[in-house]
């Protein structure tokens, strides 16, 4: 048995998220199906990040074990020919059989994109969150700077999520503006359920003037989900990459 | 009766083009339907450009006549609430009843976008043409410079198209590169059927080294469709804007 690692990109629009479900299309489902067809044996991948319905990825990571003579770097091409056009393998390689996509130390990079204009082009609608009221990027930056650190981010965790601890290490939060697009880039060693979308929803509340930038620290310290902003919608979110460290 | 002008943007992915058809979804169809519902009377728009299936627009133009008390600039908001999310009115205004979107002098701007990379992100697939072999932008520019002018562009007209004359005035052709995106911008006072997509297909043949840049003039002078490149696929094309002149 050999272990293979895949870098998986997808347009999440038409999927009920990454994780396998009985009666709904999922990324995990189509990747399993493609691999099983390609290799002629039932394959079950393990994904690094179980992204939600409608969320996109440039670089999710999945591994699987199989008996095959196809070289690791060729699996990408063979598998892409069997996958639907909205799911693509960006890279494939054989890895050590100790490698586990979820239990290794990682830095994940997410981006949340807001289309900040009165008149949104329909070509943007699947990959951005349209917010028509003007957002003050400087205020959003001021607030973003208060986020990084190893902290209890309970305020940014979806209510009802089952986790042992709500402490996470966020290493960087940046806000950039290009034309009418505002991108919130968040890096960290792990995230709580809906965390990046709640951070985005909170930064929007600050950008539109509803709250002061200083409120960010207060929100984090409150450890109270109801103090933070709403969960911004899924189509603005993309899992950009996962770096394995150490 | 008053005449109104609309600027219409759309994601052409799920439509059989602009022009009304019996049993297929079209942009013209959904705009007519929305307006008829909004105004409580059967409305039939006249479009400036009958874009093909899968082609997008930031600024197609349509006019319609109606008896209504809704101010011209408010129609946009009312109509957008009745349209599907992939069609949006960017602007609306009352115009002189002499104004006709097709019989006035115009400069139209089209853009054709090529995704030139070995590993295309699936989020790009609906709005670009993926071409994996490397393209030489300098060669494409050299060839593009030979296009503008009032010329017989029969070589760039889809075979079998019914037109009185194949002479058109192309005012500008530019090629720009941003990351892995190559954009061909074409401006002109009118275009033949499939003309911009055939120009794109020809520039790609030159960019990938199949033909020399100098061949462009030869192709135009041949007045022979079979000498030009293939018709590039529709999803790379966007009608950016239509300017009414004189």
Coordinates of C-alpha atoms in Angstrom, one line a residue:
Chain A
X1 CA 0.0 0.0 0.0
X2 CA 1.2 3.5 -0.9
X3 CA -0.1 6.8 0.4
X4 CA -0.8 9.6 -1.9
X5 CA -1.4 13.3 -1.3
X6 CA -3.7 15.4 -3.5
X7 CA -4.0 19.2 -3.7
X8 CA -7.7 19.8 -4.5
X9 CA -9.2 23.0 -6.0
X10 CA -12.9 23.4 -6.3
X11 CA -15.7 25.8 -7.1
X12 CA -18.0 25.0 -4.1
X13 CA -21.1 26.5 -5.7
X14 CA -22.8 23.3 -6.6
X15 CA -21.7 21.1 -3.7
X16 CA -23.0 20.5 -0.2
X17 CA -19.4 21.1 1.1
X18 CA -16.5 18.7 1.3
X19 CA -17.7 16.0 3.6
X20 CA -19.4 12.9 2.2
X21 CA -23.2 12.8 2.5
X22 CA -25.8 10.2 1.5
X23 CA -28.0 12.2 -0.8
X24 CA -26.1 15.4 -1.7
X25 CA -23.2 16.1 -4.0
X26 CA -19.9 16.7 -2.1
X27 CA -16.3 17.3 -3.1
X28 CA -15.2 14.3 -1.1
X29 CA -17.8 12.2 -2.9
X30 CA -16.7 13.1 -6.4
X31 CA -13.0 12.7 -5.6
X32 CA -13.7 9.2 -4.1
X33 CA -15.7 8.3 -7.1
X34 CA -13.1 9.5 -9.6
X35 CA -10.3 7.7 -7.7
X36 CA -12.2 4.4 -7.4
X37 CA -12.9 4.5 -11.2
X38 CA -9.3 5.3 -12.0
X39 CA -7.8 2.7 -9.7
X40 CA -10.4 0.0 -10.0
X41 CA -10.7 -0.4 -6.2
X42 CA -12.9 1.4 -3.7
X43 CA -11.0 4.5 -2.5
X44 CA -11.9 6.7 0.4
X45 CA -9.9 9.9 0.8
X46 CA -9.2 11.8 4.0
X47 CA -9.5 15.6 3.7
X48 CA -7.6 18.2 5.6
X49 CA -10.5 20.7 5.8
X50 CA -14.2 19.9 5.7
X51 CA -15.2 23.1 4.0
X52 CA -18.9 24.1 4.1
X53 CA -21.5 24.2 1.4
X54 CA -20.7 26.9 -1.1
X55 CA -17.2 27.5 0.1
X56 CA -14.4 27.3 -2.5
X57 CA -10.8 26.0 -2.3
X58 CA -7.6 26.5 -4.3
X59 CA -5.7 24.1 -2.1
X60 CA -7.5 21.7 0.1
X61 CA -5.4 18.6 0.9
X62 CA -6.6 14.9 0.7
X63 CA -4.7 11.6 1.1
X64 CA -5.6 8.1 0.2
X65 CA -4.0 4.7 0.3
X66 CA -3.9 2.4 -2.7
X67 CA -2.1 -0.3 -4.5
X68 CA -1.2 1.1 -7.9
X69 CA 1.7 1.4 -10.3
X70 CA 0.7 4.9 -11.5
X71 CA 3.5 7.3 -10.4
X72 CA 2.3 9.8 -7.8
X73 CA 2.8 12.8 -10.0
X74 CA 0.7 11.3 -12.9
X75 CA -2.4 10.6 -10.8
X76 CA -3.3 14.3 -11.1
X77 CA -3.7 14.1 -14.9
X78 CA -5.5 10.8 -14.9
X79 CA -7.9 11.8 -12.1
X80 CA -8.6 15.3 -13.7
X81 CA -9.9 13.5 -16.8
X82 CA -12.5 11.7 -14.6
X83 CA -13.6 14.7 -12.4
X84 CA -16.3 17.3 -13.2
X85 CA -14.9 20.7 -14.4
X86 CA -15.6 22.3 -11.0
X87 CA -13.2 20.0 -9.1
X88 CA -9.6 19.9 -10.1
X89 CA -6.5 18.2 -8.8
X90 CA -3.7 20.8 -8.8
X91 CA -1.0 18.4 -7.7
X92 CA -0.4 14.8 -6.6
X93 CA 2.5 13.0 -5.0
X94 CA 3.4 9.9 -3.1
X95 CA 4.0 10.6 0.6
X96 CA 5.2 8.9 3.7
X97 CA 2.6 6.6 5.2
X98 CA 2.9 8.5 8.5
X99 CA 1.5 11.6 6.8
X100 CA -2.1 12.5 7.9
X101 CA -3.7 15.7 6.5
X102 CA -5.5 16.5 9.8
X103 CA -3.1 15.4 12.5
X104 CA 0.0 17.2 11.2
X105 CA 0.8 20.8 12.2
X106 CA -0.4 23.2 9.5
X107 CA -0.8 26.8 8.7
X108 CA -4.0 27.4 6.8
X109 CA -4.7 30.4 4.6
X110 CA -8.3 31.5 4.0
X111 CA -9.5 34.5 2.0
X112 CA -12.9 36.1 2.3
X113 CA -13.8 38.4 -0.6
X114 CA -16.4 41.2 -0.3
X115 CA -17.7 42.9 -3.5
X116 CA -18.2 46.5 -2.2
X117 CA -20.1 48.4 -4.8
X118 CA -23.6 49.6 -5.4
X119 CA -23.7 47.9 -8.8
X120 CA -22.3 44.3 -8.6
X121 CA -21.5 42.5 -11.8
X122 CA -23.3 39.1 -12.0
X123 CA -20.0 37.4 -12.9
X124 CA -18.8 38.0 -9.4
X125 CA -21.8 36.6 -7.6
X126 CA -20.6 33.1 -7.0
X127 CA -17.2 34.0 -5.6
X128 CA -17.8 37.2 -3.5
X129 CA -20.2 38.5 -0.9
X130 CA -21.9 41.6 -2.3
X131 CA -22.1 44.3 0.3
X132 CA -23.4 47.6 -1.1
X133 CA -22.8 50.0 1.8
X134 CA -19.3 51.6 1.7
X135 CA -16.7 49.9 3.9
X136 CA -13.8 51.8 5.5
X137 CA -10.8 49.5 4.8
X138 CA -8.6 51.5 7.3
X139 CA -11.0 50.8 10.1
X140 CA -11.2 47.1 9.1
X141 CA -7.4 47.0 9.2
X142 CA -7.2 48.5 12.6
X143 CA -9.7 45.9 13.9
X144 CA -7.9 43.1 12.1
X145 CA -4.6 43.8 13.8
X146 CA -6.3 43.0 17.2
X147 CA -7.1 39.4 16.2
X148 CA -3.7 37.5 15.8
X149 CA -2.4 35.5 18.7
X150 CA -3.0 32.2 20.6
X151 CA -6.3 33.1 22.2
X152 CA -9.7 31.8 23.2
X153 CA -11.7 32.6 20.1
X154 CA -15.0 31.4 21.5
X155 CA -16.7 34.6 20.2
X156 CA -15.9 33.5 16.7
X157 CA -17.2 29.9 17.0
X158 CA -20.6 28.9 15.7
X159 CA -23.0 28.3 18.5
X160 CA -23.4 24.6 19.3
X161 CA -20.1 23.5 17.8
X162 CA -18.7 20.5 19.6
X163 CA -15.0 21.2 20.4
X164 CA -12.7 20.4 23.2
X165 CA -11.1 23.8 23.3
X166 CA -11.9 27.1 21.6
X167 CA -8.3 28.3 21.9
X168 CA -6.7 28.7 18.4
X169 CA -3.5 30.3 17.1
X170 CA -4.2 32.9 14.5
X171 CA -1.0 34.1 13.0
X172 CA -2.0 36.9 10.6
X173 CA -5.1 38.8 9.5
X174 CA -4.8 41.3 6.6
X175 CA -7.3 43.4 4.7
X176 CA -6.5 44.5 1.1
X177 CA -8.6 46.5 -1.4
X178 CA -8.3 46.1 -5.2
X179 CA -10.9 48.1 -7.1
X180 CA -14.3 47.2 -5.6
X181 CA -13.0 44.0 -4.0
X182 CA -12.0 43.8 -0.4
X183 CA -10.2 40.7 0.6
X184 CA -9.7 39.6 4.2
X185 CA -6.8 37.1 4.4
X186 CA -6.6 35.0 7.6
X187 CA -3.8 32.6 8.5
X188 CA -3.7 30.3 11.4
X189 CA -2.8 26.9 12.8
X190 CA -6.4 25.9 13.0
X191 CA -9.9 27.4 13.0
X192 CA -13.2 26.9 14.8
X193 CA -16.4 26.1 12.9
X194 CA -17.4 29.2 10.9
X195 CA -14.6 31.2 12.4
X196 CA -13.3 33.0 9.3
X197 CA -16.9 33.8 8.2
X198 CA -17.7 35.2 11.7
X199 CA -14.4 37.3 11.6
X200 CA -15.5 38.6 8.1
X201 CA -19.0 39.4 9.4
X202 CA -17.5 41.2 12.4
X203 CA -15.0 43.2 10.2
X204 CA -17.9 44.2 8.0
X205 CA -19.8 45.6 11.0
X206 CA -16.7 47.7 11.8
X207 CA -16.0 48.7 8.2
X208 CA -19.6 50.0 7.7
X209 CA -19.3 52.1 10.9
X210 CA -21.8 50.2 13.0
X211 CA -19.0 49.4 15.5
X212 CA -15.6 51.1 16.4
X213 CA -12.4 49.2 15.5
X214 CA -11.5 49.0 19.2
X215 CA -14.6 46.8 19.8
X216 CA -12.7 43.9 18.2
X217 CA -10.6 43.2 21.4
X218 CA -13.8 43.6 23.5
X219 CA -15.6 41.0 21.4
X220 CA -12.7 38.5 21.6
X221 CA -12.4 39.0 25.4
X222 CA -16.1 38.5 25.9
X223 CA -15.9 34.9 24.7
X224 CA -19.5 35.3 23.7
X225 CA -20.7 34.5 20.1
X226 CA -23.6 36.9 20.4
X227 CA -21.2 39.8 20.7
X228 CA -19.5 39.2 17.3
X229 CA -20.9 40.0 13.9
X230 CA -23.0 37.7 11.8
X231 CA -21.6 34.7 9.9
X232 CA -20.8 36.1 6.4
X233 CA -22.2 34.0 3.6
X234 CA -20.2 31.0 2.2
X235 CA -19.5 32.0 -1.4
X236 CA -17.1 34.8 -0.3
X237 CA -14.8 32.2 1.4
X238 CA -11.9 30.3 -0.3
X239 CA -9.5 28.0 1.4
X240 CA -6.3 29.2 -0.3
X241 CA -3.7 26.8 0.9
X242 CA -2.6 24.5 3.7
X243 CA 1.1 24.4 4.6
X244 CA 2.5 21.5 6.6
X245 CA 5.1 22.6 9.1
X246 CA 7.5 20.7 11.2
Chain B
X1 CA -45.4 56.4 -24.5
X2 CA -41.9 56.9 -23.1
X3 CA -38.7 55.2 -24.2
X4 CA -36.3 53.8 -21.7
X5 CA -32.7 52.6 -22.0
X6 CA -31.2 49.9 -19.9
X7 CA -27.6 48.9 -19.4
X8 CA -27.7 45.1 -18.9
X9 CA -25.0 43.0 -17.4
X10 CA -25.2 39.2 -17.4
X11 CA -23.4 36.0 -16.7
X12 CA -24.2 34.2 -20.0
X13 CA -23.4 30.7 -18.7
X14 CA -26.9 29.5 -18.3
X15 CA -28.5 31.2 -21.3
X16 CA -28.8 30.4 -24.9
X17 CA -27.6 33.9 -25.7
X18 CA -29.4 37.3 -25.8
X19 CA -32.0 36.7 -28.5
X20 CA -35.5 35.4 -27.6
X21 CA -36.1 31.8 -28.4
X22 CA -39.1 29.6 -27.9
X23 CA -37.8 26.8 -25.7
X24 CA -34.6 28.1 -24.3
X25 CA -33.7 30.6 -21.6
X26 CA -32.4 33.9 -23.1
X27 CA -31.4 37.2 -21.6
X28 CA -33.9 39.0 -23.7
X29 CA -36.6 36.6 -22.5
X30 CA -35.9 37.2 -18.8
X31 CA -35.7 41.0 -19.2
X32 CA -39.0 41.0 -21.1
X33 CA -40.6 38.9 -18.4
X34 CA -39.3 41.0 -15.6
X35 CA -40.4 44.3 -17.2
X36 CA -43.8 42.9 -18.1
X37 CA -44.3 41.9 -14.5
X38 CA -43.0 45.2 -13.2
X39 CA -45.2 47.3 -15.5
X40 CA -48.2 45.1 -15.8
X41 CA -48.2 45.3 -19.6
X42 CA -46.5 43.1 -22.2
X43 CA -43.0 44.6 -22.8
X44 CA -40.6 43.7 -25.6
X45 CA -37.1 45.1 -25.4
X46 CA -34.8 45.8 -28.4
X47 CA -31.2 44.8 -27.6
X48 CA -28.1 46.5 -29.1
X49 CA -26.1 43.3 -29.3
X50 CA -27.4 39.8 -29.8
X51 CA -24.6 38.0 -27.9
X52 CA -24.2 34.2 -28.3
X53 CA -24.9 31.4 -25.9
X54 CA -22.3 31.5 -23.1
X55 CA -21.1 35.0 -23.8
X56 CA -21.2 37.5 -21.0
X57 CA -21.9 41.3 -20.8
X58 CA -21.0 44.1 -18.5
X59 CA -22.9 46.6 -20.6
X60 CA -25.3 45.5 -23.3
X61 CA -27.9 48.0 -24.1
X62 CA -31.7 47.5 -24.5
X63 CA -34.6 49.9 -25.0
X64 CA -38.3 49.6 -24.5
X65 CA -41.4 51.7 -24.8
X66 CA -44.0 51.9 -22.0
X67 CA -46.6 53.9 -20.3
X68 CA -45.5 54.2 -16.7
X69 CA -45.0 56.8 -13.9
X70 CA -41.9 55.1 -12.6
X71 CA -39.0 57.5 -13.1
X72 CA -36.4 56.2 -15.5
X73 CA -33.6 56.0 -13.0
X74 CA -35.8 54.0 -10.6
X75 CA -36.6 51.2 -13.0
X76 CA -33.2 49.7 -12.4
X77 CA -33.9 49.0 -8.8
X78 CA -37.5 47.7 -9.3
X79 CA -36.5 45.5 -12.2
X80 CA -33.4 44.0 -10.4
X81 CA -35.6 42.8 -7.7
X82 CA -37.5 40.7 -10.3
X83 CA -34.6 39.4 -12.3
X84 CA -32.6 36.2 -11.6
X85 CA -29.2 36.9 -9.9
X86 CA -27.2 36.3 -13.2
X87 CA -28.9 39.2 -15.0
X88 CA -28.6 42.7 -13.6
X89 CA -29.6 46.2 -14.7
X90 CA -26.6 48.4 -14.1
X91 CA -28.4 51.6 -15.1
X92 CA -31.8 52.8 -16.5
X93 CA -32.9 56.2 -17.9
X94 CA -35.6 57.8 -20.0
X95 CA -34.3 58.6 -23.5
X96 CA -35.4 60.4 -26.6
X97 CA -37.9 58.3 -28.6
X98 CA -35.6 58.6 -31.6
X99 CA -33.0 56.6 -29.8
X100 CA -32.5 53.1 -31.3
X101 CA -29.9 50.8 -29.8
X102 CA -28.9 49.2 -33.1
X103 CA -29.2 52.0 -35.7
X104 CA -27.2 54.7 -33.8
X105 CA -23.5 55.0 -34.3
X106 CA -21.6 53.1 -31.6
X107 CA -18.2 52.0 -30.4
X108 CA -18.4 48.6 -28.9
X109 CA -15.7 47.2 -26.5
X110 CA -15.3 43.5 -26.2
X111 CA -12.8 41.6 -24.1
X112 CA -11.7 38.0 -24.6
X113 CA -9.9 36.4 -21.6
X114 CA -7.6 33.5 -21.9
X115 CA -6.4 31.6 -18.8
X116 CA -2.9 30.6 -19.8
X117 CA -1.6 28.1 -17.3
X118 CA -1.0 24.4 -16.9
X119 CA -3.2 24.3 -13.8
X120 CA -6.4 26.2 -14.1
X121 CA -8.5 27.0 -11.0
X122 CA -12.1 25.8 -11.4
X123 CA -13.4 29.2 -10.3
X124 CA -12.1 30.7 -13.6
X125 CA -13.8 28.1 -15.9
X126 CA -17.0 30.0 -16.6
X127 CA -15.3 33.3 -17.5
X128 CA -12.1 32.4 -19.4
X129 CA -10.9 30.1 -22.1
X130 CA -8.3 27.7 -20.6
X131 CA -5.3 27.4 -22.9
X132 CA -2.5 25.4 -21.4
X133 CA 0.3 25.8 -23.9
X134 CA 2.4 29.0 -23.2
X135 CA 1.4 32.1 -25.2
X136 CA 3.9 34.7 -26.3
X137 CA 2.1 38.0 -25.5
X138 CA 4.6 40.1 -27.5
X139 CA 3.9 38.1 -30.7
X140 CA 0.1 38.5 -30.0
X141 CA 0.6 42.3 -29.7
X142 CA 2.5 42.5 -32.9
X143 CA -0.2 40.7 -34.7
X144 CA -3.0 42.7 -33.0
X145 CA -1.5 45.9 -34.2
X146 CA -2.2 44.8 -37.8
X147 CA -5.9 44.5 -37.3
X148 CA -7.3 48.1 -36.8
X149 CA -8.7 50.1 -39.7
X150 CA -11.8 50.2 -41.9
X151 CA -11.3 46.9 -43.8
X152 CA -13.0 44.0 -45.3
X153 CA -12.9 41.5 -42.4
X154 CA -14.4 38.6 -44.3
X155 CA -11.7 36.3 -42.9
X156 CA -13.1 36.9 -39.5
X157 CA -16.7 36.3 -40.3
X158 CA -18.4 33.0 -39.5
X159 CA -19.0 31.0 -42.6
X160 CA -22.6 31.3 -43.9
X161 CA -23.4 34.5 -42.0
X162 CA -25.9 36.7 -44.0
X163 CA -24.5 40.2 -44.2
X164 CA -24.6 42.9 -46.9
X165 CA -21.0 43.9 -46.4
X166 CA -18.1 42.4 -44.5
X167 CA -16.4 45.8 -44.2
X168 CA -16.1 47.0 -40.6
X169 CA -14.2 49.7 -38.7
X170 CA -12.0 48.2 -35.9
X171 CA -10.6 51.1 -33.9
X172 CA -8.3 49.3 -31.4
X173 CA -7.0 45.9 -30.5
X174 CA -4.9 45.5 -27.3
X175 CA -3.4 42.5 -25.5
X176 CA -2.6 42.7 -21.8
X177 CA -1.3 40.1 -19.4
X178 CA -2.1 40.0 -15.6
X179 CA -0.8 36.9 -13.9
X180 CA -2.0 33.9 -15.9
X181 CA -4.8 35.9 -17.6
X182 CA -4.3 37.2 -21.1
X183 CA -7.0 39.7 -22.2
X184 CA -7.6 40.7 -25.8
X185 CA -9.5 44.0 -25.9
X186 CA -11.2 44.8 -29.2
X187 CA -13.0 48.1 -30.0
X188 CA -14.9 48.8 -33.1
X189 CA -17.9 50.4 -34.7
X190 CA -19.5 47.1 -35.4
X191 CA -18.5 43.4 -35.7
X192 CA -19.3 40.5 -37.9
X193 CA -20.8 37.3 -36.5
X194 CA -18.2 35.6 -34.3
X195 CA -15.6 38.2 -35.3
X196 CA -14.1 38.8 -31.9
X197 CA -13.9 35.0 -31.1
X198 CA -12.2 34.4 -34.5
X199 CA -9.7 37.2 -33.8
X200 CA -9.0 35.6 -30.4
X201 CA -8.6 32.1 -32.0
X202 CA -6.2 33.6 -34.6
X203 CA -4.1 35.5 -32.0
X204 CA -3.8 32.3 -30.0
X205 CA -2.4 30.5 -33.1
X206 CA 0.2 33.3 -33.3
X207 CA 0.8 33.4 -29.5
X208 CA 1.5 29.6 -29.3
X209 CA 4.0 29.8 -32.2
X210 CA 1.9 28.0 -34.8
X211 CA 2.0 31.1 -37.1
X212 CA 4.2 34.2 -37.3
X213 CA 2.8 37.6 -36.2
X214 CA 3.2 38.8 -39.8
X215 CA 0.6 36.3 -41.0
X216 CA -2.2 38.5 -39.5
X217 CA -2.1 40.9 -42.5
X218 CA -2.0 38.0 -44.9
X219 CA -5.1 36.4 -43.3
X220 CA -7.0 39.7 -43.4
X221 CA -6.1 40.3 -47.1
X222 CA -7.1 36.7 -48.1
X223 CA -10.8 37.5 -47.2
X224 CA -11.0 33.7 -46.6
X225 CA -12.4 32.4 -43.3
X226 CA -10.5 29.2 -43.6
X227 CA -7.1 31.1 -43.4
X228 CA -7.9 32.5 -40.0
X229 CA -7.8 30.6 -36.6
X230 CA -10.6 28.7 -35.0
X231 CA -13.5 30.4 -33.3
X232 CA -12.5 30.6 -29.6
X233 CA -15.1 29.3 -27.2
X234 CA -17.9 31.7 -25.9
X235 CA -17.2 31.8 -22.2
X236 CA -14.0 33.8 -22.7
X237 CA -15.9 36.7 -24.3
X238 CA -17.5 39.6 -22.6
X239 CA -19.3 42.6 -24.1
X240 CA -17.8 45.3 -21.9
X241 CA -19.6 48.4 -23.1
X242 CA -21.4 50.2 -25.9
X243 CA -20.7 53.9 -26.4
X244 CA -23.2 55.9 -28.5
X245 CA -21.4 58.5 -30.6
X246 CA -22.6 61.4 -32.6

